Tab-separated table of C-alpha atoms in Angstrom:
chain	number	residue	atom	x	y	z
A	1424	MET	CA	0.000	0.000	0.000
A	1425	ASP	CA	1.506	3.402	-1.040
A	1426	LYS	CA	1.599	6.496	1.215
A	1427	GLN	CA	-1.320	8.208	-0.536
A	1428	GLU	CA	-3.579	5.189	-0.176
A	1429	HIS	CA	-2.524	4.722	3.448
A	1430	ALA	CA	-3.322	8.365	4.216
A	1431	ALA	CA	-6.757	8.032	2.621
A	1432	LEU	CA	-7.570	4.974	4.659
A	1433	GLU	CA	-6.296	6.602	7.841
A	1434	SER	CA	-8.449	9.644	7.163
A	1435	LEU	CA	-11.538	7.520	6.687
A	1436	LEU	CA	-10.910	5.672	9.942
A	1437	LYS	CA	-10.591	9.006	11.751
A	1438	GLU	CA	-13.951	10.129	10.349
A	1439	ASP	CA	-15.495	6.969	11.803
A	1440	PHE	CA	-14.465	7.985	15.330
A	1441	TYR	CA	-17.002	9.763	17.568
A	1442	GLU	CA	-15.577	11.247	20.743
A	1443	ASN	CA	-18.654	10.618	22.914
A	1444	CYS	CA	-19.375	7.119	21.597
A	1445	PRO	CA	-18.252	4.360	24.003
A	1446	GLY	CA	-18.042	1.850	21.134
A	1447	CYS	CA	-15.654	4.113	19.203
A	1448	LYS	CA	-13.479	4.632	22.270
A	1449	LEU	CA	-13.275	0.896	22.817
A	1450	ASP	CA	-12.387	0.315	19.143
A	1451	ARG	CA	-9.535	2.816	19.445
A	1452	GLN	CA	-8.254	1.023	22.540
A	1453	LYS	CA	-8.359	-2.307	20.730
A	1454	GLU	CA	-6.316	-0.929	17.840
A	1455	LEU	CA	-3.595	0.104	20.285
A	1456	GLN	CA	-3.670	-3.202	22.134
A	1457	ARG	CA	-0.824	-5.652	21.685
A	1458	GLY	CA	-0.559	-9.223	22.902
A	1459	LEU	CA	-3.278	-11.409	24.361
A	1460	PRO	CA	-6.254	-9.557	25.919
A	1461	ILE	CA	-5.877	-11.260	29.308
A	1462	LYS	CA	-7.695	-8.552	31.283
A	1463	GLN	CA	-10.678	-8.468	28.910
A	1464	VAL	CA	-10.998	-12.252	28.828
A	1465	LEU	CA	-10.848	-12.380	32.629
A	1466	ILE	CA	-13.667	-9.809	32.886
A	1467	ILE	CA	-15.873	-11.914	30.632
A	1468	TRP	CA	-14.984	-15.127	32.456
A	1469	ILE	CA	-15.827	-13.764	35.924
A	1470	ILE	CA	-19.164	-12.261	34.850
A	1471	VAL	CA	-20.347	-15.429	33.135
A	1472	LEU	CA	-19.161	-17.650	35.978
A	1473	ALA	CA	-21.006	-15.573	38.596
A	1474	THR	CA	-24.300	-16.048	36.762
A	1475	ALA	CA	-23.755	-19.608	35.505
A	1476	LEU	CA	-23.214	-21.020	38.996
A	1477	THR	CA	-26.934	-20.730	39.722
A	1478	ILE	CA	-28.188	-22.655	36.717
A	1479	SER	CA	-27.486	-26.196	37.851
A	1480	SER	CA	-26.306	-25.705	41.454
A	1481	LEU	CA	-29.621	-27.126	42.669
A	1482	PHE	CA	-29.418	-30.499	40.899
A	1483	PRO	CA	-27.384	-32.423	43.535
A	1484	PHE	CA	-29.849	-31.524	46.311
A	1485	LEU	CA	-33.040	-31.179	44.259
A	1486	TYR	CA	-33.982	-34.810	44.893
A	1487	PHE	CA	-33.840	-34.209	48.658
A	1488	MET	CA	-35.518	-30.797	48.432
A	1489	ILE	CA	-38.528	-32.317	46.639
A	1490	ARG	CA	-38.607	-35.076	49.240
A	1491	ASP	CA	-38.650	-32.489	52.059
A	1492	PHE	CA	-41.485	-30.553	50.390
A	1493	HIS	CA	-43.624	-33.742	50.650
A	1494	VAL	CA	-45.150	-33.019	47.259
A	1495	ALA	CA	-44.321	-36.417	45.687
A	1496	LYS	CA	-46.574	-39.286	46.756
A	1497	ARG	CA	-44.006	-41.972	45.862
A	1498	GLU	CA	-40.224	-41.981	45.763
A	1499	GLU	CA	-40.321	-42.851	42.074
A	1500	ASP	CA	-42.283	-39.620	41.381
A	1501	ILE	CA	-39.608	-37.272	42.753
A	1502	GLY	CA	-38.001	-36.986	39.312
A	1503	TYR	CA	-41.184	-35.484	37.831
A	1504	TYR	CA	-41.290	-32.611	40.331
A	1505	ALA	CA	-37.534	-32.106	40.142
A	1506	GLY	CA	-37.919	-31.622	36.396
A	1507	TYR	CA	-40.532	-28.883	36.860
A	1508	ILE	CA	-38.265	-26.833	39.142
A	1509	GLY	CA	-35.282	-27.417	36.846
A	1510	SER	CA	-37.301	-26.214	33.841
A	1511	SER	CA	-38.753	-23.075	35.444
A	1512	TYR	CA	-35.456	-21.158	35.145
A	1513	MET	CA	-35.130	-21.898	31.432
A	1514	LEU	CA	-38.782	-21.138	30.766
A	1515	GLY	CA	-38.376	-17.698	32.320
A	1516	ARG	CA	-35.265	-17.068	30.249
A	1517	ALA	CA	-36.964	-18.236	27.064
A	1518	LEU	CA	-39.767	-15.697	27.522
A	1519	THR	CA	-37.427	-12.728	28.000
A	1520	SER	CA	-34.217	-13.428	26.035
A	1521	VAL	CA	-35.289	-11.570	22.887
A	1522	ILE	CA	-36.355	-8.599	25.003
A	1523	TRP	CA	-32.995	-8.491	26.763
A	1524	GLY	CA	-31.227	-8.817	23.414
A	1525	ALA	CA	-33.182	-5.845	22.036
A	1526	ILE	CA	-32.427	-3.822	25.173
A	1527	ALA	CA	-28.722	-4.648	24.798
A	1528	ASP	CA	-28.754	-3.460	21.171
A	1529	LYS	CA	-30.557	-0.215	22.047
A	1530	PHE	CA	-29.217	0.796	25.453
A	1531	GLY	CA	-25.963	-1.151	25.656
A	1532	ARG	CA	-24.545	-4.441	26.888
A	1533	LYS	CA	-23.536	-3.024	30.274
A	1534	PRO	CA	-27.030	-2.357	31.774
A	1535	VAL	CA	-28.182	-5.874	30.871
A	1536	ILE	CA	-25.061	-7.380	32.465
A	1537	ILE	CA	-25.579	-5.408	35.699
A	1538	ILE	CA	-29.263	-6.357	35.974
A	1539	GLY	CA	-28.461	-10.027	35.318
A	1540	CYS	CA	-25.860	-10.131	38.103
A	1541	ALA	CA	-28.211	-8.331	40.509
A	1542	ALA	CA	-30.985	-10.851	39.760
A	1543	VAL	CA	-28.666	-13.666	40.828
A	1544	VAL	CA	-27.983	-11.968	44.160
A	1545	ILE	CA	-31.679	-11.473	44.967
A	1546	PHE	CA	-33.605	-14.422	43.577
A	1547	ASN	CA	-31.022	-17.139	44.083
A	1548	THR	CA	-30.942	-16.186	47.772
A	1549	LEU	CA	-34.728	-16.356	47.985
A	1550	PHE	CA	-34.735	-19.760	46.277
A	1551	GLY	CA	-32.559	-21.104	49.073
A	1552	LEU	CA	-35.200	-19.898	51.553
A	1553	SER	CA	-38.061	-21.664	49.738
A	1554	THR	CA	-40.528	-23.338	52.085
A	1555	ASN	CA	-42.657	-25.124	49.493
A	1556	PHE	CA	-42.708	-26.381	45.927
A	1557	TRP	CA	-44.476	-23.345	44.431
A	1558	MET	CA	-42.162	-20.808	46.039
A	1559	ALA	CA	-39.166	-22.709	44.663
A	1560	ILE	CA	-40.629	-22.698	41.140
A	1561	SER	CA	-41.495	-18.977	41.343
A	1562	MET	CA	-38.025	-17.911	42.473
A	1563	ARG	CA	-36.329	-19.953	39.756
A	1564	PHE	CA	-38.701	-18.534	37.129
A	1565	LEU	CA	-37.992	-14.938	38.194
A	1566	LEU	CA	-34.257	-15.647	38.272
A	1567	GLY	CA	-34.393	-16.915	34.684
A	1568	SER	CA	-36.581	-14.031	33.518
A	1569	LEU	CA	-34.309	-11.283	34.852
A	1570	ASN	CA	-30.942	-12.940	34.195
A	1571	GLY	CA	-30.821	-12.179	30.485
A	1572	LEU	CA	-27.121	-11.510	30.040
A	1573	LEU	CA	-25.911	-14.718	28.380
A	1574	GLY	CA	-26.916	-13.568	24.878
A	1575	PRO	CA	-25.508	-10.028	25.209
A	1576	ILE	CA	-22.323	-11.263	26.931
A	1577	LYS	CA	-21.462	-13.325	23.851
A	1578	ALA	CA	-21.787	-10.203	21.709
A	1579	TYR	CA	-19.775	-8.305	24.318
A	1580	ALA	CA	-17.058	-10.968	24.243
A	1581	CYS	CA	-16.641	-10.425	20.489
A	1582	GLU	CA	-16.631	-6.632	20.804
A	1583	LEU	CA	-14.269	-6.331	23.762
A	1584	VAL	CA	-11.311	-7.905	21.922
A	1585	ARG	CA	-9.725	-7.629	18.493
A	1586	GLU	CA	-11.114	-9.906	15.795
A	1587	GLU	CA	-8.185	-12.315	15.882
A	1588	HIS	CA	-8.935	-12.950	19.563
A	1589	GLN	CA	-12.700	-13.452	19.214
A	1590	SER	CA	-12.444	-17.237	19.516
A	1591	LEU	CA	-10.556	-16.710	22.786
A	1592	GLY	CA	-13.277	-14.334	24.031
A	1593	LEU	CA	-16.062	-16.763	23.150
A	1594	SER	CA	-14.044	-19.608	24.609
A	1595	ALA	CA	-13.982	-17.620	27.866
A	1596	VAL	CA	-17.792	-17.437	27.757
A	1597	SER	CA	-18.219	-21.162	27.203
A	1598	THR	CA	-15.420	-22.034	29.641
A	1599	ALA	CA	-16.970	-19.969	32.421
A	1600	TRP	CA	-20.408	-21.273	31.458
A	1601	GLY	CA	-19.241	-24.865	31.555
A	1602	THR	CA	-17.250	-24.294	34.730
A	1603	GLY	CA	-20.335	-22.769	36.359
A	1604	LEU	CA	-22.436	-25.743	35.302
A	1605	ILE	CA	-19.907	-28.007	37.032
A	1606	ILE	CA	-18.713	-25.960	40.022
A	1607	GLY	CA	-22.283	-24.813	40.793
A	1608	PRO	CA	-23.511	-28.376	41.398
A	1609	ALA	CA	-20.271	-29.121	43.251
A	1610	LEU	CA	-21.035	-26.261	45.662
A	1611	GLY	CA	-24.623	-27.434	45.906
A	1612	GLY	CA	-23.472	-30.943	46.725
A	1613	PHE	CA	-20.867	-29.916	49.309
A	1614	LEU	CA	-22.871	-27.224	51.103
A	1615	ALA	CA	-26.451	-28.535	51.094
A	1616	GLN	CA	-27.796	-29.886	54.411
A	1617	PRO	CA	-24.880	-28.411	56.432
A	1618	ALA	CA	-26.507	-29.162	59.797
A	1619	GLU	CA	-26.373	-32.868	58.943
A	1620	LYS	CA	-22.866	-32.851	57.472
A	1621	PHE	CA	-21.199	-30.382	59.834
A	1622	PRO	CA	-23.179	-30.459	63.117
A	1623	ALA	CA	-20.247	-28.969	65.031
A	1624	ILE	CA	-20.434	-25.797	62.903
A	1625	PHE	CA	-24.126	-25.513	61.966
A	1626	SER	CA	-26.794	-26.088	64.598
A	1627	SER	CA	-30.061	-27.770	63.628
A	1628	ASN	CA	-31.858	-24.768	65.173
A	1629	SER	CA	-29.941	-22.219	63.088
A	1630	ILE	CA	-31.200	-20.766	59.805
A	1631	PHE	CA	-29.060	-23.321	57.962
A	1632	GLY	CA	-30.735	-26.122	59.908
A	1633	ARG	CA	-34.242	-24.816	59.205
A	1634	PHE	CA	-33.382	-24.111	55.564
A	1635	PRO	CA	-30.995	-26.964	54.650
A	1636	TYR	CA	-30.486	-25.759	51.053
A	1637	PHE	CA	-29.889	-22.084	51.851
A	1638	LEU	CA	-26.102	-22.187	52.369
A	1639	PRO	CA	-25.059	-23.064	48.782
A	1640	CYS	CA	-27.480	-20.451	47.414
A	1641	LEU	CA	-26.154	-17.821	49.824
A	1642	ILE	CA	-22.516	-18.521	48.953
A	1643	ILE	CA	-23.223	-18.221	45.219
A	1644	SER	CA	-25.150	-14.974	45.769
A	1645	LEU	CA	-22.283	-13.541	47.820
A	1646	LEU	CA	-19.892	-14.392	44.974
A	1647	ALA	CA	-22.162	-12.604	42.501
A	1648	LEU	CA	-22.567	-9.449	44.630
A	1649	PRO	CA	-19.071	-7.952	44.125
A	1650	VAL	CA	-19.241	-8.890	40.429
A	1651	ALA	CA	-22.507	-6.938	40.073
A	1652	ILE	CA	-20.907	-3.912	41.746
A	1653	ALA	CA	-17.706	-4.129	39.679
A	1654	CYS	CA	-19.724	-4.230	36.429
A	1655	PHE	CA	-20.471	-0.501	36.842
A	1656	TRP	CA	-16.859	0.127	35.791
A	1657	ILE	CA	-16.567	-2.170	32.771
A	1658	PRO	CA	-16.410	-0.458	29.340
A	1659	GLU	CA	-19.487	-0.250	27.128
A	1660	SER	CA	-18.986	-1.665	23.603
A	1661	LEU	CA	-22.125	-0.479	21.793
A	1662	HIS	CA	-21.835	2.307	19.240
A	1663	THR	CA	-24.338	5.031	20.176
A	1664	HIS	CA	-23.992	7.340	17.176
A	1665	ASN	CA	-25.963	7.286	13.917
A	1666	SER	CA	-23.112	6.779	11.484
A	1667	GLU	CA	-23.673	6.576	7.747
A	1668	LYS	CA	-20.860	4.091	7.599
A	1669	ILE	CA	-20.565	0.613	8.908
A	1670	SER	CA	-18.999	0.060	12.339
A	1671	SER	CA	-15.277	0.609	12.648
A	1672	GLN	CA	-14.639	-3.052	13.442
A	1673	ILE	CA	-16.156	-4.005	10.103
A	1674	SER	CA	-14.461	-1.057	8.365
A	1675	TYR	CA	-11.017	-2.438	9.148
A	1676	ASP	CA	-11.869	-5.725	7.434
A	1677	VAL	CA	-13.351	-3.966	4.402
A	1678	LEU	CA	-10.566	-1.430	4.030
A	1679	GLU	CA	-7.748	-3.949	4.306
A	1680	SER	CA	-8.942	-5.836	1.245
A	1681	ALA	CA	-10.598	-3.050	-0.722
A	1682	SER	CA	-9.381	-0.980	-3.630
A	1683	PRO	CA	-9.395	2.838	-3.302
A	1684	ARG	CA	-12.721	3.050	-5.146
A	1685	SER	CA	-14.424	0.590	-2.846
A	1686	THR	CA	-13.917	2.928	0.126
A	1687	ASP	CA	-16.352	5.417	-1.336
A	1688	LYS	CA	-18.758	6.675	1.336
A	1689	VAL	CA	-21.816	6.056	-0.785
A	1690	ASP	CA	-20.876	2.399	-1.226
A	1691	LEU	CA	-20.366	1.989	2.513
A	1692	LYS	CA	-23.664	3.623	3.276
A	1693	GLU	CA	-25.509	1.389	0.835
A	1694	GLY	CA	-23.819	-1.661	2.337
A	1695	SER	CA	-24.861	-0.596	5.824
A	1696	GLU	CA	-28.488	-0.086	4.797
A	1697	THR	CA	-28.560	-3.477	3.101
A	1698	THR	CA	-27.178	-5.143	6.208
A	1699	SER	CA	-29.638	-3.380	8.533
A	1700	LYS	CA	-32.582	-4.516	6.432
A	1701	TYR	CA	-31.340	-8.081	6.264
A	1702	SER	CA	-33.575	-10.347	8.340
A	1703	LEU	CA	-31.854	-12.477	10.930
A	1704	PHE	CA	-34.321	-15.270	10.272
A	1705	LYS	CA	-33.149	-15.398	6.630
A	1706	ASN	CA	-29.524	-15.663	7.719
A	1707	TRP	CA	-29.064	-19.428	7.339
A	1708	PRO	CA	-25.510	-19.601	8.778
A	1709	LEU	CA	-26.965	-18.014	11.928
A	1710	MET	CA	-30.210	-19.993	12.091
A	1711	SER	CA	-28.603	-23.354	11.304
A	1712	SER	CA	-26.037	-22.910	14.094
A	1713	ILE	CA	-28.824	-21.880	16.501
A	1714	ILE	CA	-30.922	-24.958	15.663
A	1715	VAL	CA	-27.982	-27.324	16.164
A	1716	TYR	CA	-27.166	-25.460	19.378
A	1717	CYS	CA	-30.740	-26.053	20.580
A	1718	VAL	CA	-30.547	-29.805	19.995
A	1719	PHE	CA	-27.299	-30.155	21.921
A	1720	SER	CA	-28.661	-27.844	24.657
A	1721	LEU	CA	-31.666	-30.126	25.107
A	1722	HIS	CA	-29.304	-33.064	25.479
A	1723	ASP	CA	-26.922	-31.289	27.869
A	1724	MET	CA	-29.623	-30.034	30.229
A	1725	ALA	CA	-31.367	-33.405	30.332
A	1726	TYR	CA	-28.001	-35.082	30.984
A	1727	THR	CA	-27.137	-32.639	33.788
A	1728	GLU	CA	-30.395	-33.336	35.622
A	1729	ILE	CA	-30.354	-37.088	34.979
A	1730	PHE	CA	-26.737	-37.508	36.118
A	1731	SER	CA	-27.425	-35.982	39.535
A	1732	LEU	CA	-30.734	-37.848	39.982
A	1733	TRP	CA	-29.102	-41.112	38.935
A	1734	ALA	CA	-26.146	-40.620	41.273
A	1735	VAL	CA	-28.238	-39.912	44.423
A	1736	SER	CA	-31.074	-42.377	43.800
A	1737	PRO	CA	-30.924	-45.730	45.669
A	1738	ARG	CA	-29.211	-48.813	44.246
A	1739	ARG	CA	-32.476	-50.788	44.244
A	1740	LEU	CA	-33.809	-48.295	41.673
A	1741	GLY	CA	-30.693	-48.442	39.496
A	1742	GLY	CA	-28.849	-45.470	41.034
A	1743	LEU	CA	-25.504	-45.168	42.791
A	1744	SER	CA	-26.760	-44.266	46.311
A	1745	TYR	CA	-24.365	-41.290	46.372
A	1746	SER	CA	-24.717	-38.442	48.848
A	1747	THR	CA	-24.845	-34.798	47.735
A	1748	GLN	CA	-21.209	-34.528	48.872
A	1749	ASP	CA	-20.172	-37.489	46.694
A	1750	VAL	CA	-21.810	-35.843	43.675
A	1751	GLY	CA	-20.047	-32.602	44.558
A	1752	VAL	CA	-16.654	-34.337	44.476
A	1753	VAL	CA	-17.305	-35.815	41.016
A	1754	LEU	CA	-18.456	-32.494	39.594
A	1755	ALA	CA	-15.595	-30.540	41.181
A	1756	ILE	CA	-13.031	-32.825	39.530
A	1757	SER	CA	-14.833	-32.397	36.200
A	1758	GLY	CA	-14.811	-28.619	36.645
A	1759	VAL	CA	-11.055	-28.416	37.202
A	1760	GLY	CA	-10.323	-30.577	34.158
A	1761	LEU	CA	-12.760	-28.575	32.058
A	1762	LEU	CA	-11.116	-25.299	33.021
A	1763	VAL	CA	-7.664	-26.579	32.065
A	1764	PHE	CA	-8.845	-27.905	28.698
A	1765	GLN	CA	-10.859	-24.858	27.624
A	1766	SER	CA	-8.244	-22.312	28.639
A	1767	SER	CA	-5.278	-24.099	27.056
A	1768	LEU	CA	-6.214	-26.678	24.427
A	1769	TYR	CA	-9.546	-25.614	22.915
A	1770	PRO	CA	-8.379	-22.400	21.151
A	1771	LEU	CA	-5.520	-24.369	19.557
A	1772	VAL	CA	-7.775	-27.208	18.396
A	1773	GLU	CA	-10.366	-24.758	17.036
A	1774	ARG	CA	-7.736	-22.921	14.968
A	1775	ILE	CA	-6.502	-26.187	13.459
A	1776	ILE	CA	-9.741	-27.958	12.507
A	1777	GLY	CA	-12.414	-25.249	12.840
A	1778	PRO	CA	-15.505	-24.936	15.077
A	1779	ILE	CA	-17.765	-27.218	13.014
A	1780	MET	CA	-15.349	-30.137	13.042
A	1781	VAL	CA	-14.731	-29.683	16.781
A	1782	SER	CA	-18.470	-29.900	17.484
A	1783	ARG	CA	-18.932	-32.884	15.174
A	1784	ILE	CA	-16.083	-34.955	16.612
A	1785	ALA	CA	-17.098	-34.152	20.202
A	1786	GLY	CA	-20.668	-35.250	19.484
A	1787	ILE	CA	-19.542	-38.541	17.912
A	1788	VAL	CA	-17.232	-39.414	20.828
A	1789	SER	CA	-20.019	-38.648	23.336
A	1790	ILE	CA	-22.205	-41.499	22.038
A	1791	PRO	CA	-20.122	-44.520	23.146
A	1792	LEU	CA	-19.179	-42.644	26.313
A	1793	LEU	CA	-22.823	-42.276	27.358
A	1794	THR	CA	-23.476	-45.928	26.567
A	1795	SER	CA	-20.792	-46.883	29.099
A	1796	TYR	CA	-22.578	-45.153	32.002
A	1797	HIS	CA	-24.928	-48.080	32.620
A	1798	TYR	CA	-21.995	-50.481	32.914
A	1799	ILE	CA	-20.005	-48.062	35.095
A	1800	GLY	CA	-22.994	-48.015	37.465
A	1801	MET	CA	-22.679	-51.769	37.954
A	1802	LEU	CA	-19.290	-51.307	39.615
A	1803	SER	CA	-18.573	-50.357	43.218
A	1804	GLY	CA	-15.777	-49.047	45.398
A	1805	ILE	CA	-12.647	-47.489	43.937
A	1806	ALA	CA	-13.310	-48.820	40.413
A	1807	LEU	CA	-16.668	-47.002	40.313
A	1808	SER	CA	-15.128	-43.813	41.652
A	1809	ILE	CA	-12.254	-43.716	39.144
A	1810	LEU	CA	-14.279	-44.589	36.047
A	1811	LEU	CA	-17.197	-42.310	36.958
A	1812	ASN	CA	-14.874	-39.352	37.501
A	1813	CYS	CA	-13.090	-40.004	34.197
A	1814	ALA	CA	-16.363	-40.401	32.282
A	1815	SER	CA	-17.870	-37.257	33.833
A	1816	LEU	CA	-14.758	-35.212	33.046
A	1817	VAL	CA	-14.594	-36.326	29.410
A	1818	LYS	CA	-18.344	-35.895	28.901
A	1819	ASN	CA	-18.312	-32.318	30.180
A	1820	VAL	CA	-15.243	-31.422	28.116
A	1821	LEU	CA	-16.976	-32.755	24.989
A	1822	SER	CA	-20.227	-30.913	25.754
A	1823	ILE	CA	-18.531	-27.564	26.268
A	1824	SER	CA	-16.402	-28.032	23.129
A	1825	ILE	CA	-19.626	-28.440	21.137
A	1826	VAL	CA	-21.196	-25.340	22.675
A	1827	THR	CA	-18.088	-23.198	22.152
A	1828	GLY	CA	-17.891	-24.122	18.473
A	1829	LEU	CA	-21.528	-23.171	17.957
A	1830	PHE	CA	-21.052	-19.904	19.894
A	1831	ILE	CA	-18.283	-18.972	17.458
A	1832	LEU	CA	-20.417	-19.800	14.408
A	1833	GLN	CA	-23.356	-17.731	15.683
A	1834	ASN	CA	-21.334	-14.601	16.371
A	1835	ARG	CA	-19.421	-14.820	13.096
A	1836	ALA	CA	-22.719	-15.014	11.196
A	1837	VAL	CA	-23.834	-11.435	12.012
A	1838	GLU	CA	-22.432	-7.919	12.216
A	1839	GLN	CA	-22.002	-6.052	15.501
A	1840	HIS	CA	-25.273	-4.111	15.438
A	1841	GLN	CA	-27.213	-7.396	15.122
A	1842	ARG	CA	-25.328	-9.483	17.676
A	1843	GLY	CA	-27.521	-8.602	20.640
A	1844	ALA	CA	-30.699	-9.509	18.768
A	1845	ALA	CA	-29.112	-12.621	17.230
A	1846	ASN	CA	-27.962	-13.883	20.603
A	1847	GLY	CA	-31.370	-13.010	22.046
A	1848	ILE	CA	-33.011	-15.274	19.445
A	1849	ALA	CA	-30.476	-17.998	20.217
A	1850	MET	CA	-31.115	-17.710	23.956
A	1851	THR	CA	-34.900	-17.826	23.502
A	1852	LEU	CA	-34.866	-20.960	21.365
A	1853	MET	CA	-32.118	-22.594	23.412
A	1854	SER	CA	-33.926	-21.811	26.663
A	1855	LEU	CA	-37.108	-23.445	25.357
A	1856	PHE	CA	-35.147	-26.585	24.571
A	1857	LYS	CA	-33.326	-26.387	27.904
A	1858	ALA	CA	-36.643	-25.963	29.689
A	1859	ALA	CA	-37.785	-29.174	28.035
A	1860	GLY	CA	-34.524	-30.877	29.082
A	1861	PRO	CA	-35.040	-31.071	32.868
A	1862	ALA	CA	-38.781	-31.671	32.567
A	1863	GLY	CA	-38.291	-34.422	30.004
A	1864	GLY	CA	-35.219	-35.769	31.775
A	1865	GLY	CA	-36.995	-35.919	35.131
A	1866	ALA	CA	-40.046	-37.625	33.625
A	1867	LEU	CA	-37.830	-40.071	31.700
A	1868	PHE	CA	-35.842	-40.892	34.826
A	1869	SER	CA	-38.982	-41.506	36.918
A	1870	TRP	CA	-40.423	-43.729	34.182
A	1871	ALA	CA	-37.173	-45.694	33.921
A	1872	GLU	CA	-37.125	-46.340	37.665
A	1873	LYS	CA	-40.512	-48.055	37.358
A	1874	ARG	CA	-39.350	-50.483	34.651
A	1875	GLN	CA	-36.407	-52.225	36.292
A	1876	ASP	CA	-37.554	-55.614	34.992
A	1877	ALA	CA	-38.542	-54.576	31.444
A	1878	GLY	CA	-37.496	-56.856	28.587
A	1879	PHE	CA	-36.127	-54.025	26.404
A	1880	LEU	CA	-33.489	-51.669	27.851
A	1881	PRO	CA	-34.552	-51.972	31.508
A	1882	GLY	CA	-33.948	-49.277	34.124
A	1883	ASN	CA	-31.380	-46.601	33.341
A	1884	GLN	CA	-30.385	-48.244	30.043
A	1885	ILE	CA	-33.394	-46.632	28.370
A	1886	VAL	CA	-32.373	-43.253	29.825
A	1887	PHE	CA	-28.895	-43.269	28.281
A	1888	PHE	CA	-30.253	-44.771	25.048
A	1889	ILE	CA	-32.669	-41.855	24.555
A	1890	LEU	CA	-29.951	-39.345	25.417
A	1891	ASN	CA	-27.827	-40.935	22.697
A	1892	ILE	CA	-30.635	-40.629	20.155
A	1893	ILE	CA	-30.714	-36.869	20.755
A	1894	GLU	CA	-26.920	-36.745	20.440
A	1895	VAL	CA	-27.027	-38.621	17.108
A	1896	VAL	CA	-29.596	-36.140	15.742
A	1897	GLY	CA	-27.319	-33.254	16.745
A	1898	VAL	CA	-24.271	-34.845	15.098
A	1899	LEU	CA	-26.132	-35.457	11.825
A	1900	MET	CA	-27.161	-31.792	11.763
A	1901	THR	CA	-23.511	-30.662	11.823
A	1902	PHE	CA	-23.075	-31.834	8.226
A	1903	LYS	CA	-23.805	-29.880	5.050
A	1904	PRO	CA	-26.159	-28.752	3.681
A	1905	PHE	CA	-27.769	-28.145	7.094
A	1906	LEU	CA	-24.976	-26.446	9.039
A	1907	VAL	CA	-22.958	-23.898	7.079
A	1908	GLU	CA	-20.372	-21.324	8.128
A	1909	ARG	CA	-20.626	-17.744	6.946
A	1910	ARG	CA	-18.064	-16.812	4.329
A	1911	ARG	CA	-15.890	-14.004	5.595
C-alpha cells in the first residue's frame, strides 16, 4: 500500500471515530492493544461464571428438596417434580431473552449485564429460603426471567477484543459457562444440608438447619454481589452514534482488502443499509447454528439433571446411592479438568480444525461414552469412583467443546449491530429446549425407575439410550447442507 492510499484509509478511519461514543473509544483502545487480551478475557470469564453457577447448582440436592417438600406421593415420582423446578429457570429465560437482546442493542450491553448479576444476588438467595414447591418454582422462574445476560455477553465478548482474539473471548464465555455448570452443582453438593454434614459448625436450630439448602445459594449470591458492583466500571462496547458508515470493526476488514474506489462513502452507506434490512431469520448460517445449538442444549440439560438424579437415587432403583457430597466431588473434579482444557487446548484445536469439526467430533465421541454409564454403574468401590470421575470429566469437556464451536459460528454469522438480537433469538430458542430438558429428563428418569424388569433396555439403560438418540440427531445436523459457516 503506497503512502497516498494509506493516508486516505487513515483519514476515513478518523472520520469513523465519535468522541462521545463508548463503542468508538473501545475500538480505538483495541487498535492500540498488543498481545493477548488477558484482562478483557478475565472480565468476561468472571461475569459469566457468577451467573452460571446458579443454573445447575440445585441439581445435587433437588432430589432431597422435593422429598422435604412432601409433594411427591411416591419416591419414584420425585423426578417429575424435580424436572418442573429445573425447567422453570429456562422457561423464564426463554420468555425474555429476545427482550434483553433488544435492550442490549438499544441501550448497551452493560445495563443488561448489571441487571443479570443483581438478579442472581436477589432471587437465588430467595430460592434457598423456599418453604414449598411453588415458592421454589417462582423464584427460579424470576431468576431466569431477569438474568438475560448470556446472549448479550457473547456479543460483548466479540466486541471487547480484536477480531483475531474473538475465539478466545467466546471460549472464555463457554469455559466460564461450563465451569459454572460443574462448580455450581459441586457447591450445591458440598454445602447442602450443612446441619447434617457439619453439626459442630451448623446447629439444627440455626437458619441453615431450618433451611438446609440455603447455604449453597447464599454462597453463590455472595460471589455474585461484588461482580454486580464491579460491572459498573466495565467499558461499554455499543456504538451510540448514527453513522452513515458501517462500524469501525467491520471497516477495518473492508478497508484492508478493498481498492481505493471501494472505500467510497456512498458504497459503505448502501452496504450498511442493506445489512440493517437483512432479516436475521433469513440468515441461514446463523439460524442453522442456533438450531444445532438447541438440539445439543436439550441433550446437555437433560443429561445434567439425569446424572445428579441417577447418582443420588438408591441402588435398588438403578442409582448409585451417592450423597450430595459425593456428587459434589465428582463435579468438582470435572470442573477443574474442564477449566484446564478450555483455557489451554480448545483455542488451539479450534484454529486447526475449525468450530464445526470440533463440534462434530465431540458429538460422535459422546455417544459410546454415554453408553458406558450403565456399565459403570454396575461397579462399586474405587473402580466405580475412578471410572465415573473419568467419564464425567470427558463428557463435560466434549459438551462444552460443542457449545463453544456453535457460539463462534453464531457470532461470526452477524455484524455487531445485530449481535444482541441474534444472541437473544439464540437464547430464547435454546432456553425453550433447555426448559424441556429437565422436565423431560426428570419424567424419563422416573419412568425408567418403574421399569427395572422390562425386557427391552430396563432401568437406566433406556435413559442413556434416549440421550444418545438426541446426540445422534445433533451430530447429523452438523453436516452440510444443514450447518454452514458464513463466508468471511
